[in-house]
mmCIF file of C-alpha atoms and ligand atoms in Angstrom:
data_model
loop_
_atom_site.group_PDB
_atom_site.id
_atom_site.type_symbol
_atom_site.label_atom_id
_atom_site.label_comp_id
_atom_site.label_asym_id
_atom_site.label_seq_id
_atom_site.Cartn_x
_atom_site.Cartn_y
_atom_site.Cartn_z
ATOM 1 C CA MET A 8 -52.494 45.311 -128.260
ATOM 2 C CA LYS A 9 -52.612 42.300 -125.934
ATOM 3 C CA HIS A 10 -49.619 39.994 -125.690
ATOM 4 C CA ARG A 11 -50.007 36.790 -127.706
ATOM 5 C CA PRO A 12 -47.570 34.425 -125.985
ATOM 6 C CA ILE A 13 -46.152 31.456 -127.849
ATOM 7 C CA LEU A 14 -46.913 28.041 -126.370
ATOM 8 C CA LEU A 15 -44.108 25.481 -126.324
ATOM 9 C CA PRO A 16 -45.262 22.022 -125.168
ATOM 10 C CA LEU A 17 -42.716 19.529 -123.817
ATOM 11 C CA PHE A 18 -43.011 15.960 -122.505
ATOM 12 C CA GLY A 19 -46.690 15.461 -123.362
ATOM 13 C CA GLY A 20 -47.820 19.023 -122.642
ATOM 14 C CA GLU A 21 -49.606 19.185 -126.027
ATOM 15 C CA SER A 22 -53.180 18.683 -124.837
ATOM 16 C CA ILE A 23 -52.902 21.543 -122.335
ATOM 17 C CA ALA A 24 -51.178 23.703 -124.951
ATOM 18 C CA ASN A 25 -54.044 22.950 -127.367
ATOM 19 C CA ALA A 26 -56.630 23.879 -124.743
ATOM 20 C CA ILE A 27 -54.878 27.230 -124.106
ATOM 21 C CA HIS A 28 -54.526 27.774 -127.857
ATOM 22 C CA GLU A 29 -58.238 27.128 -128.402
ATOM 23 C CA ALA A 30 -59.245 29.422 -125.536
ATOM 24 C CA PHE A 31 -57.080 32.430 -126.408
ATOM 25 C CA ASP A 32 -55.709 31.803 -129.884
ATOM 26 C CA TYR A 33 -52.071 31.936 -128.722
ATOM 27 C CA SER A 34 -49.692 30.423 -131.267
ATOM 28 C CA LEU A 35 -48.686 26.825 -130.851
ATOM 29 C CA GLY A 36 -44.912 26.952 -131.126
ATOM 30 C CA ASP A 37 -42.846 24.344 -132.875
ATOM 31 C CA ILE A 38 -40.034 22.838 -130.792
ATOM 32 C CA THR A 39 -37.991 19.683 -131.229
ATOM 33 C CA LEU A 40 -35.600 17.959 -128.854
ATOM 34 C CA HIS A 41 -32.950 16.148 -130.826
ATOM 35 C CA GLN A 42 -31.166 13.381 -128.985
ATOM 36 C CA PHE A 43 -27.607 12.695 -130.120
ATOM 37 C CA PRO A 44 -26.252 9.127 -130.092
ATOM 38 C CA ASP A 45 -24.444 9.833 -126.814
ATOM 39 C CA GLY A 46 -27.706 10.870 -125.157
ATOM 40 C CA GLU A 47 -27.096 14.610 -125.145
ATOM 41 C CA THR A 48 -30.004 16.808 -126.196
ATOM 42 C CA MET A 49 -30.212 19.737 -128.599
ATOM 43 C CA VAL A 50 -33.219 22.012 -128.335
ATOM 44 C CA ARG A 51 -34.477 23.650 -131.522
ATOM 45 C CA ILE A 52 -37.292 26.189 -131.488
ATOM 46 C CA HIS A 53 -38.560 26.534 -135.049
ATOM 47 C CA SER A 54 -41.049 29.337 -134.301
ATOM 48 C CA CYS A 55 -39.919 32.937 -134.045
ATOM 49 C CA VAL A 56 -39.941 33.898 -130.358
ATOM 50 C CA GLN A 57 -38.060 37.174 -130.683
ATOM 51 C CA ASP A 58 -39.694 39.875 -128.553
ATOM 52 C CA GLN A 59 -42.467 37.424 -127.625
ATOM 53 C CA ASP A 60 -43.490 35.961 -124.304
ATOM 54 C CA VAL A 61 -43.153 32.190 -124.226
ATOM 55 C CA ILE A 62 -45.073 29.672 -122.123
ATOM 56 C CA VAL A 63 -43.396 26.274 -121.758
ATOM 57 C CA ILE A 64 -45.951 23.600 -120.811
ATOM 58 C CA ALA A 65 -44.210 20.554 -119.425
ATOM 59 C CA ASN A 66 -45.243 17.372 -117.634
ATOM 60 C CA LEU A 67 -42.505 17.010 -115.035
ATOM 61 C CA ASP A 68 -43.144 13.634 -113.433
ATOM 62 C CA HIS A 69 -39.964 11.494 -113.399
ATOM 63 C CA PRO A 70 -38.043 14.725 -113.793
ATOM 64 C CA ASN A 71 -34.382 13.786 -113.848
ATOM 65 C CA ASN A 72 -34.113 13.123 -117.588
ATOM 66 C CA LYS A 73 -36.342 16.078 -118.373
ATOM 67 C CA LEU A 74 -34.571 18.728 -116.358
ATOM 68 C CA LEU A 75 -31.663 19.590 -118.663
ATOM 69 C CA PRO A 76 -33.828 19.719 -121.809
ATOM 70 C CA LEU A 77 -36.289 21.899 -119.871
ATOM 71 C CA LEU A 78 -33.630 24.362 -118.747
ATOM 72 C CA PHE A 79 -32.005 24.345 -122.200
ATOM 73 C CA THR A 80 -35.410 25.181 -123.713
ATOM 74 C CA ALA A 81 -35.609 28.270 -121.518
ATOM 75 C CA GLU A 82 -32.025 29.222 -122.394
ATOM 76 C CA THR A 83 -32.633 28.686 -126.119
ATOM 77 C CA ALA A 84 -35.783 30.819 -126.060
ATOM 78 C CA ARG A 85 -33.892 33.560 -124.222
ATOM 79 C CA ASP A 86 -30.997 33.417 -126.710
ATOM 80 C CA LEU A 87 -33.525 33.720 -129.528
ATOM 81 C CA GLY A 88 -34.802 36.956 -128.013
ATOM 82 C CA ALA A 89 -37.877 35.845 -126.037
ATOM 83 C CA LYS A 90 -39.056 38.419 -123.514
ATOM 84 C CA LYS A 91 -40.551 36.521 -120.579
ATOM 85 C CA ILE A 92 -40.503 32.753 -120.250
ATOM 86 C CA GLY A 93 -43.183 31.145 -118.089
ATOM 87 C CA LEU A 94 -43.465 27.521 -117.021
ATOM 88 C CA VAL A 95 -46.750 25.639 -116.672
ATOM 89 C CA ALA A 96 -45.981 22.391 -114.852
ATOM 90 C CA PRO A 97 -49.209 20.632 -113.781
ATOM 91 C CA TYR A 98 -47.159 18.420 -111.414
ATOM 92 C CA LEU A 99 -44.296 20.056 -109.573
ATOM 93 C CA PRO A 100 -41.634 17.496 -108.613
ATOM 94 C CA TYR A 101 -39.176 17.424 -105.732
ATOM 95 C CA MET A 102 -41.544 19.053 -103.245
ATOM 96 C CA ARG A 103 -41.543 16.204 -100.717
ATOM 97 C CA GLN A 104 -37.911 16.570 -99.671
ATOM 98 C CA ASP A 105 -38.753 19.712 -97.723
ATOM 99 C CA LYS A 106 -36.368 19.334 -94.774
ATOM 100 C CA GLN A 107 -33.221 17.562 -93.795
ATOM 101 C CA PHE A 108 -34.723 14.333 -92.462
ATOM 102 C CA HIS A 109 -31.310 12.761 -91.710
ATOM 103 C CA GLY A 110 -27.811 14.144 -91.313
ATOM 104 C CA GLY A 111 -26.000 14.757 -94.597
ATOM 105 C CA GLU A 112 -29.163 15.042 -96.726
ATOM 106 C CA GLY A 113 -29.887 17.901 -99.087
ATOM 107 C CA ILE A 114 -33.198 19.768 -99.305
ATOM 108 C CA SER A 115 -34.103 19.056 -102.919
ATOM 109 C CA SER A 116 -37.259 21.180 -102.962
ATOM 110 C CA VAL A 117 -35.075 24.262 -102.412
ATOM 111 C CA TYR A 118 -32.522 23.278 -105.055
ATOM 112 C CA PHE A 119 -35.199 22.513 -107.645
ATOM 113 C CA ALA A 120 -36.922 25.829 -106.876
ATOM 114 C CA ARG A 121 -33.618 27.657 -107.248
ATOM 115 C CA LEU A 122 -32.998 26.089 -110.674
ATOM 116 C CA VAL A 123 -36.481 26.831 -112.019
ATOM 117 C CA SER A 124 -36.366 30.371 -110.597
ATOM 118 C CA THR A 125 -33.049 30.985 -112.356
ATOM 119 C CA TYR A 126 -34.253 29.974 -115.813
ATOM 120 C CA PHE A 127 -37.955 30.937 -115.819
ATOM 121 C CA ASP A 128 -39.805 34.160 -115.069
ATOM 122 C CA GLY A 129 -42.967 32.636 -113.624
ATOM 123 C CA LEU A 130 -44.526 29.299 -112.658
ATOM 124 C CA VAL A 131 -48.063 27.905 -112.601
ATOM 125 C CA THR A 132 -48.688 24.481 -111.083
ATOM 126 C CA ILE A 133 -51.441 22.458 -109.415
ATOM 127 C CA ASP A 134 -51.487 21.410 -105.769
ATOM 128 C CA PRO A 135 -47.764 21.168 -105.132
ATOM 129 C CA HIS A 136 -46.898 19.136 -102.024
ATOM 130 C CA LEU A 137 -46.906 22.062 -99.609
ATOM 131 C CA HIS A 138 -46.286 20.563 -96.207
ATOM 132 C CA ARG A 139 -43.426 22.184 -94.341
ATOM 133 C CA TRP A 140 -43.304 24.939 -96.955
ATOM 134 C CA HIS A 141 -46.599 26.798 -96.680
ATOM 135 C CA ASP A 142 -46.320 28.751 -99.910
ATOM 136 C CA LEU A 143 -44.391 28.191 -103.133
ATOM 137 C CA ASN A 144 -43.008 31.682 -102.773
ATOM 138 C CA ASP A 145 -41.156 30.502 -99.636
ATOM 139 C CA ILE A 146 -38.707 28.795 -102.001
ATOM 140 C CA TYR A 147 -39.399 30.127 -105.526
ATOM 141 C CA THR A 148 -38.068 33.613 -106.184
ATOM 142 C CA ILE A 149 -40.237 34.119 -109.305
ATOM 143 C CA PRO A 150 -44.024 34.645 -109.186
ATOM 144 C CA ALA A 151 -45.258 31.112 -108.510
ATOM 145 C CA LYS A 152 -48.952 30.267 -108.521
ATOM 146 C CA ALA A 153 -50.417 27.091 -107.044
ATOM 147 C CA LEU A 154 -53.851 26.150 -108.366
ATOM 148 C CA HIS A 155 -56.150 23.798 -106.498
ATOM 149 C CA ALA A 156 -57.950 20.697 -107.683
ATOM 150 C CA THR A 157 -60.413 20.684 -104.787
ATOM 151 C CA ASP A 158 -63.443 22.199 -106.605
ATOM 152 C CA THR A 159 -63.135 19.770 -109.488
ATOM 153 C CA ILE A 160 -62.578 16.756 -107.226
ATOM 154 C CA ALA A 161 -65.529 17.804 -105.045
ATOM 155 C CA ALA A 162 -67.787 17.982 -108.121
ATOM 156 C CA TRP A 163 -66.637 14.519 -109.219
ATOM 157 C CA ILE A 164 -67.352 12.968 -105.805
ATOM 158 C CA LYS A 165 -70.737 14.673 -105.541
ATOM 159 C CA THR A 166 -71.781 13.187 -108.879
ATOM 160 C CA HIS A 167 -70.255 9.728 -108.539
ATOM 161 C CA VAL A 168 -70.278 8.934 -104.795
ATOM 162 C CA PRO A 169 -73.204 10.716 -103.140
ATOM 163 C CA ASP A 170 -72.849 8.725 -99.865
ATOM 164 C CA ALA A 171 -69.107 9.435 -99.453
ATOM 165 C CA ILE A 172 -67.102 9.457 -96.244
ATOM 166 C CA LEU A 173 -63.863 11.200 -97.195
ATOM 167 C CA MET A 174 -60.592 9.955 -95.743
ATOM 168 C CA GLY A 175 -57.143 11.450 -95.794
ATOM 169 C CA PRO A 176 -54.333 9.031 -94.959
ATOM 170 C CA ASP A 177 -52.216 11.540 -93.022
ATOM 171 C CA ALA A 178 -52.122 15.036 -91.559
ATOM 172 C CA GLU A 179 -50.695 16.450 -94.801
ATOM 173 C CA SER A 180 -53.805 15.395 -96.728
ATOM 174 C CA SER A 181 -56.056 17.320 -94.375
ATOM 175 C CA GLN A 182 -55.707 20.504 -96.484
ATOM 176 C CA TRP A 183 -57.400 18.808 -99.458
ATOM 177 C CA VAL A 184 -59.755 16.429 -97.687
ATOM 178 C CA SER A 185 -61.305 18.916 -95.268
ATOM 179 C CA GLU A 186 -61.881 21.464 -98.015
ATOM 180 C CA ILE A 187 -63.484 18.958 -100.398
ATOM 181 C CA ALA A 188 -65.671 17.569 -97.594
ATOM 182 C CA HIS A 189 -66.935 21.043 -96.705
ATOM 183 C CA LYS A 190 -67.714 21.829 -100.342
ATOM 184 C CA ILE A 191 -69.996 18.797 -100.688
ATOM 185 C CA ASP A 192 -71.155 18.649 -97.082
ATOM 186 C CA ALA A 193 -69.734 15.146 -96.529
ATOM 187 C CA PRO A 194 -68.174 13.740 -93.339
ATOM 188 C CA PHE A 195 -64.386 13.237 -93.292
ATOM 189 C CA LEU A 196 -61.677 11.575 -91.234
ATOM 190 C CA ILE A 197 -57.945 12.191 -91.187
ATOM 191 C CA LEU A 198 -56.052 8.988 -90.423
ATOM 192 C CA ASP A 199 -52.619 8.577 -88.834
ATOM 193 C CA LYS A 200 -49.760 7.480 -91.052
ATOM 194 C CA GLU A 201 -46.278 6.494 -90.047
ATOM 195 C CA ARG A 202 -43.845 6.014 -92.935
ATOM 196 C CA GLN A 203 -41.305 3.307 -92.231
ATOM 197 C CA GLY A 204 -39.519 3.382 -95.594
ATOM 198 C CA ASP A 205 -40.056 4.113 -99.300
ATOM 199 C CA HIS A 206 -42.291 1.039 -99.650
ATOM 200 C CA SER A 207 -43.721 0.677 -96.174
ATOM 201 C CA VAL A 208 -46.253 2.684 -94.159
ATOM 202 C CA LYS A 209 -48.526 1.997 -91.192
ATOM 203 C CA VAL A 210 -51.920 3.693 -91.260
ATOM 204 C CA SER A 211 -54.302 3.608 -88.306
ATOM 205 C CA THR A 212 -58.009 4.002 -88.883
ATOM 206 C CA PRO A 213 -59.786 5.137 -85.700
ATOM 207 C CA ASN A 214 -63.570 5.780 -85.821
ATOM 208 C CA ILE A 215 -64.060 4.401 -89.323
ATOM 209 C CA ALA A 216 -66.607 1.841 -88.147
ATOM 210 C CA LEU A 217 -68.983 4.734 -87.384
ATOM 211 C CA TYR A 218 -69.363 5.224 -91.138
ATOM 212 C CA GLN A 219 -70.308 1.674 -92.157
ATOM 213 C CA ASN A 220 -73.189 2.940 -94.315
ATOM 214 C CA HIS A 221 -71.010 5.326 -96.296
ATOM 215 C CA SER A 222 -68.749 4.695 -99.285
ATOM 216 C CA PRO A 223 -65.116 5.422 -98.361
ATOM 217 C CA VAL A 224 -63.349 7.889 -100.658
ATOM 218 C CA LEU A 225 -59.606 8.140 -99.967
ATOM 219 C CA VAL A 226 -58.023 11.375 -101.171
ATOM 220 C CA ASP A 227 -54.283 12.039 -101.345
ATOM 221 C CA ASP A 228 -52.182 14.434 -103.379
ATOM 222 C CA ILE A 229 -49.697 11.859 -104.700
ATOM 223 C CA ILE A 230 -49.952 8.142 -105.353
ATOM 224 C CA SER A 231 -46.407 6.883 -105.828
ATOM 225 C CA THR A 232 -45.716 3.347 -104.590
ATOM 226 C CA GLY A 233 -49.401 3.091 -103.692
ATOM 227 C CA VAL A 234 -48.606 1.637 -100.248
ATOM 228 C CA THR A 235 -50.417 4.477 -98.448
ATOM 229 C CA MET A 236 -53.624 3.715 -100.366
ATOM 230 C CA MET A 237 -53.177 -0.075 -100.196
ATOM 231 C CA GLU A 238 -52.584 -0.082 -96.434
ATOM 232 C CA THR A 239 -55.684 2.053 -95.891
ATOM 233 C CA VAL A 240 -57.813 -0.077 -98.221
ATOM 234 C CA SER A 241 -56.768 -3.221 -96.336
ATOM 235 C CA HIS A 242 -58.140 -1.752 -93.067
ATOM 236 C CA LEU A 243 -61.400 -0.823 -94.777
ATOM 237 C CA LYS A 244 -61.764 -4.333 -96.134
ATOM 238 C CA ALA A 245 -61.125 -5.827 -92.693
ATOM 239 C CA LEU A 246 -63.941 -3.626 -91.361
ATOM 240 C CA GLU A 247 -66.192 -4.797 -94.222
ATOM 241 C CA MET A 248 -66.775 -1.253 -95.407
ATOM 242 C CA LYS A 249 -68.306 -0.605 -98.841
ATOM 243 C CA PRO A 250 -65.780 -0.818 -101.744
ATOM 244 C CA PRO A 251 -63.528 2.254 -101.601
ATOM 245 C CA VAL A 252 -62.628 4.825 -104.217
ATOM 246 C CA CYS A 253 -59.008 6.061 -104.220
ATOM 247 C CA ILE A 254 -58.533 9.562 -105.607
ATOM 248 C CA GLY A 255 -55.032 10.905 -106.244
ATOM 249 C CA ILE A 256 -54.257 14.298 -107.699
ATOM 250 C CA HIS A 257 -50.871 13.285 -109.114
ATOM 251 C CA ALA A 258 -50.681 9.774 -110.625
ATOM 252 C CA LEU A 259 -46.978 9.037 -110.196
ATOM 253 C CA PHE A 260 -47.487 5.251 -109.858
ATOM 254 C CA SER A 261 -43.975 3.846 -109.642
ATOM 255 C CA ASP A 262 -43.228 0.357 -111.050
ATOM 256 C CA ASP A 263 -46.300 -1.903 -110.640
ATOM 257 C CA ALA A 264 -48.036 0.319 -108.066
ATOM 258 C CA TYR A 265 -51.125 0.839 -110.229
ATOM 259 C CA GLU A 266 -51.638 -2.880 -110.884
ATOM 260 C CA ASN A 267 -51.129 -3.686 -107.196
ATOM 261 C CA LEU A 268 -53.645 -1.064 -106.112
ATOM 262 C CA GLN A 269 -56.113 -2.313 -108.734
ATOM 263 C CA LYS A 270 -55.789 -5.820 -107.268
ATOM 264 C CA THR A 271 -57.275 -4.557 -103.967
ATOM 265 C CA GLY A 272 -60.555 -4.025 -105.836
ATOM 266 C CA ALA A 273 -60.586 -0.277 -105.141
ATOM 267 C CA LYS A 274 -61.750 2.082 -107.879
ATOM 268 C CA ILE A 275 -58.857 4.406 -108.775
ATOM 269 C CA ILE A 276 -59.370 7.898 -110.145
ATOM 270 C CA THR A 277 -56.694 10.531 -110.684
ATOM 271 C CA CYS A 278 -56.463 14.042 -112.062
ATOM 272 C CA ASN A 279 -54.634 14.550 -115.351
ATOM 273 C CA THR A 280 -51.645 16.488 -113.985
ATOM 274 C CA ILE A 281 -49.665 13.389 -114.998
ATOM 275 C CA LEU A 282 -50.932 11.456 -118.015
ATOM 276 C CA HIS A 283 -52.072 8.011 -116.833
ATOM 277 C CA ALA A 284 -54.724 5.375 -117.555
ATOM 278 C CA SER A 285 -56.442 6.255 -114.251
ATOM 279 C CA ASN A 286 -57.061 9.908 -115.231
ATOM 280 C CA GLY A 287 -60.738 10.679 -114.720
ATOM 281 C CA ILE A 288 -60.770 14.250 -113.409
ATOM 282 C CA ASP A 289 -59.806 16.880 -115.963
ATOM 283 C CA LEU A 290 -57.914 19.947 -114.705
ATOM 284 C CA LYS A 291 -57.025 21.462 -118.094
ATOM 285 C CA GLY A 292 -59.721 24.106 -117.573
ATOM 286 C CA ASN A 293 -58.050 25.223 -114.318
ATOM 287 C CA LEU A 294 -54.752 25.787 -116.154
ATOM 288 C CA VAL A 295 -56.428 27.591 -119.061
ATOM 289 C CA HIS A 296 -58.194 29.876 -116.614
ATOM 290 C CA ALA A 297 -54.952 30.634 -114.722
ATOM 291 C CA VAL A 298 -53.022 31.427 -117.911
ATOM 292 C CA GLY A 299 -55.862 33.694 -119.028
ATOM 293 C CA ALA A 300 -55.814 35.502 -115.669
ATOM 294 C CA ILE A 301 -52.108 36.268 -116.187
ATOM 295 C CA PHE A 302 -52.036 37.202 -119.876
ATOM 296 C CA GLU A 303 -55.565 38.402 -120.614
ATOM 297 C CA ALA A 304 -55.885 40.785 -117.648
HETATM 298 C C1 R5P B 9 -46.768 12.183 -98.827
HETATM 299 O O1 R5P B 9 -46.817 12.748 -97.789
HETATM 300 C C2 R5P B 9 -47.820 12.294 -99.871
HETATM 301 O O2 R5P B 9 -48.845 13.153 -99.494
HETATM 302 C C3 R5P B 9 -48.399 10.927 -100.225
HETATM 303 O O3 R5P B 9 -49.120 10.426 -99.108
HETATM 304 C C4 R5P B 9 -47.313 9.966 -100.557
HETATM 305 O O4 R5P B 9 -46.445 10.528 -101.527
HETATM 306 C C5 R5P B 9 -47.894 8.673 -101.082
HETATM 307 O O5 R5P B 9 -46.822 7.853 -101.412
HETATM 308 P P1 R5P B 9 -47.005 6.304 -101.640
HETATM 309 O O6 R5P B 9 -47.999 6.112 -102.740
HETATM 310 O O7 R5P B 9 -45.623 5.869 -102.027
HETATM 311 O O8 R5P B 9 -47.455 5.693 -100.358
#
């Protein structure tokens, strides 16, 4: 008999859990996080997980307040006799601190990987920020699978922006931008970005004027403060290019970043790895497929 894992959604993971449940008829588990008056959390899993595999589906943007409840969920499931405990995290946080940039700093991507690898038996995520780390398994010691949004983004651009010139704001974005461009046979440019601080970047835009008749589509993995997108959009406006579309995989949007980017007049579309008003590209199917490949094989 095939395993029927139990799905435990946390922090808004319900719609993905429902999609997996509908595809494979895995049970939707019942879990509550009780917050005590002092802010401490008690995890309670109401479903029986004894001798069952468990899949925790958790949106992990803004992770600091979520981390302890997440790890306690894994511990609780294990105490209740769960066999294997997997984590589906559409957005994987802490990947950008991937080296010691200044003396005295820690390498958070390694520490976060160590924590997750200690408490979970496997990880599925979408387009983690792999820059200096080339593979999740460089830092995760459990089977860790990175899915890619490129096919789905390419299909969206092909339908909605047939005259696209794709642009990546920096060398790191080249992995997504070049692949999407090849899939839809569109031209692409990789720009130069120099980050001067959390809220300040300089982006240079050589050769853009060659593509005056195209619609610029900026693609980046993360939109956080939005300054990378805003700086690029300002150059495009100065060159009187057609109105741009900004596509981000992970809609982090700190503070008023979304409103500020909207004010530039750019159209903003993100994938639903983080729930946000700008979500327009649905990656639930990618996660359902990946879970099926693991448990239905
Ligand atoms: C960094 O290298 C990432 O790929 C993004 O370019 C970056 O996180 C965007 O951040 P922000 O929106 O704050 O400019």
